[in-house]
Amino acid sequence: MSTSERRWLLHSATRLGDSSMDSSICHLDYQPRNWLVAPGRFWVCDFEHTRRDARVRDFARLEYRRWQAIPRLREAFFDGYGAQLTGIEQQLLELFGAIEAATALVRGHEQDDGALRAHGRSVLARLK
């Protein structure tokens, strides 16, 4: 990781630390692999990472792992959610992208997972 990338991640962490935001109970691994879907029904499973966090944080995995490939899914999700992100929430979501990038880089290194490392580098490049 370059010096400028480290600085950017630290700057993002500082901005997040200085931000006020709505909190709620968050799943923190909210993505399709943890969804059970049947006609007219929807459940979420795998709560090992669940804790109180910024409400917007639960959208980070979707934003940086799913919606990039198929942007219309983002619009469909928020139509079903019943509200769009405010400008401030969108800015927070971009800052949470720094956590997504750092997590992918570290986990990719720990697990020798080239695809996960590449994802982390891609998110970092997009946001930086």
Short mmCIF file of C-alpha atoms in Angstrom, two decimals:
data_model
loop_
_atom_site.label_atom_id
_atom_site.label_comp_id
_atom_site.label_asym_id
_atom_site.label_seq_id
_atom_site.Cartn_x
_atom_site.Cartn_y
_atom_site.Cartn_z
CA MET A 1 0.00 0.00 0.00
CA SER A 2 1.38 3.39 -0.92
CA THR A 3 1.94 6.25 1.49
CA SER A 4 -0.80 8.29 -0.20
CA GLU A 5 -3.26 5.38 0.15
CA ARG A 6 -2.44 5.02 3.85
CA ARG A 7 -2.89 8.77 4.34
CA TRP A 8 -6.22 8.67 2.55
CA LEU A 9 -7.43 5.77 4.71
CA LEU A 10 -6.35 7.57 7.89
CA HIS A 11 -8.04 10.77 6.70
CA SER A 12 -11.25 8.81 6.02
CA ALA A 13 -11.08 7.22 9.48
CA THR A 14 -10.65 10.66 11.07
CA ARG A 15 -13.62 12.04 9.14
CA LEU A 16 -15.76 9.10 10.21
CA GLY A 17 -14.67 9.56 13.81
CA ASP A 18 -15.64 13.23 13.69
CA SER A 19 -19.04 12.61 12.04
CA SER A 20 -22.37 12.36 13.75
CA MET A 21 -24.73 9.78 12.29
CA ASP A 22 -27.86 7.82 13.05
CA SER A 23 -27.16 4.45 14.58
CA SER A 24 -29.10 1.22 14.63
CA ILE A 25 -28.52 -2.47 15.00
CA CYS A 26 -26.53 -3.44 11.91
CA HIS A 27 -25.93 -6.84 10.37
CA LEU A 28 -22.49 -5.77 8.99
CA ASP A 29 -22.40 -8.64 6.47
CA TYR A 30 -25.59 -7.64 4.71
CA GLN A 31 -25.34 -9.17 1.27
CA PRO A 32 -27.22 -11.78 -0.79
CA ARG A 33 -25.33 -14.78 0.61
CA ASN A 34 -26.98 -14.02 3.97
CA TRP A 35 -30.49 -13.60 2.60
CA LEU A 36 -33.17 -16.26 2.42
CA VAL A 37 -35.78 -15.39 -0.17
CA ALA A 38 -39.05 -17.15 -0.97
CA PRO A 39 -42.11 -15.86 -2.85
CA GLY A 40 -43.42 -12.96 -0.79
CA ARG A 41 -40.97 -13.60 2.07
CA PHE A 42 -37.49 -12.45 3.08
CA TRP A 43 -35.22 -13.38 5.97
CA VAL A 44 -31.68 -12.46 6.94
CA CYS A 45 -29.32 -14.98 8.54
CA ASP A 46 -25.73 -15.14 9.86
CA PHE A 47 -25.65 -12.54 12.64
CA GLU A 48 -22.08 -13.12 13.87
CA HIS A 49 -20.99 -9.52 13.13
CA THR A 50 -24.21 -7.82 14.28
CA ARG A 51 -23.84 -4.80 16.58
CA ARG A 52 -24.89 -1.18 16.94
CA ASP A 53 -23.24 0.92 14.24
CA ALA A 54 -24.02 3.67 11.77
CA ARG A 55 -27.28 2.83 10.00
CA VAL A 56 -25.70 3.59 6.62
CA ARG A 57 -22.85 1.14 7.24
CA ASP A 58 -25.01 -1.86 6.38
CA PHE A 59 -25.26 -0.58 2.81
CA ALA A 60 -21.46 -0.53 2.27
CA ARG A 61 -21.10 -4.16 1.21
CA LEU A 62 -23.93 -3.75 -1.24
CA GLU A 63 -22.55 -0.47 -2.57
CA TYR A 64 -19.02 -1.72 -3.10
CA ARG A 65 -19.58 -5.40 -3.88
CA ARG A 66 -22.94 -5.76 -5.60
CA TRP A 67 -24.28 -2.50 -6.94
CA GLN A 68 -21.12 -1.63 -8.87
CA ALA A 69 -21.69 -4.53 -11.24
CA ILE A 70 -25.43 -3.93 -11.67
CA PRO A 71 -26.30 -0.32 -10.76
CA ARG A 72 -30.05 -0.80 -11.26
CA LEU A 73 -30.02 -3.03 -8.17
CA ARG A 74 -29.18 0.02 -6.05
CA GLU A 75 -32.23 1.87 -7.31
CA ALA A 76 -34.46 -1.19 -6.84
CA PHE A 77 -33.13 -1.70 -3.31
CA PHE A 78 -33.85 1.85 -2.19
CA ASP A 79 -37.26 1.79 -3.88
CA GLY A 80 -38.08 -1.24 -1.73
CA TYR A 81 -36.40 0.31 1.31
CA GLY A 82 -38.78 3.24 0.99
CA ALA A 83 -36.21 6.07 1.14
CA GLN A 84 -33.17 7.30 -0.75
CA LEU A 85 -29.94 8.27 0.97
CA THR A 86 -29.55 11.92 1.85
CA GLY A 87 -26.46 13.77 0.65
CA ILE A 88 -24.83 13.39 4.07
CA GLU A 89 -25.66 9.67 4.18
CA GLN A 90 -24.12 9.24 0.71
CA GLN A 91 -20.95 10.97 1.92
CA LEU A 92 -20.85 8.64 4.93
CA LEU A 93 -21.33 5.64 2.65
CA GLU A 94 -18.30 6.75 0.65
CA LEU A 95 -16.28 7.03 3.86
CA PHE A 96 -17.40 3.53 4.84
CA GLY A 97 -15.94 2.48 1.49
CA ALA A 98 -12.55 3.04 3.11
CA ILE A 99 -13.40 0.36 5.68
CA GLU A 100 -14.60 -1.94 2.90
CA ALA A 101 -11.31 -1.45 1.03
CA ALA A 102 -9.12 -1.93 4.10
CA THR A 103 -11.09 -4.99 5.24
CA ALA A 104 -10.83 -6.61 1.80
CA LEU A 105 -7.09 -5.92 1.61
CA VAL A 106 -6.38 -7.33 5.06
CA ARG A 107 -8.67 -10.37 4.76
CA GLY A 108 -7.40 -11.02 1.24
CA HIS A 109 -3.84 -11.02 2.55
CA GLU A 110 -4.68 -13.20 5.57
CA GLN A 111 -6.54 -15.74 3.44
CA ASP A 112 -4.24 -15.51 0.41
CA ASP A 113 -7.32 -14.53 -1.63
CA GLY A 114 -6.23 -12.63 -4.73
CA ALA A 115 -9.79 -11.78 -5.75
CA LEU A 116 -10.52 -10.20 -2.38
CA ARG A 117 -7.27 -8.22 -2.48
CA ALA A 118 -8.12 -7.06 -6.01
CA HIS A 119 -11.54 -5.96 -4.78
CA GLY A 120 -9.93 -3.94 -1.98
CA ARG A 121 -7.53 -2.28 -4.43
CA SER A 122 -10.43 -1.52 -6.80
CA VAL A 123 -12.52 0.12 -4.07
CA LEU A 124 -9.51 2.09 -2.85
CA ALA A 125 -8.74 3.33 -6.36
CA ARG A 126 -12.38 4.28 -6.96
CA LEU A 127 -12.64 6.31 -3.77
CA LYS A 128 -9.18 7.86 -3.61
#
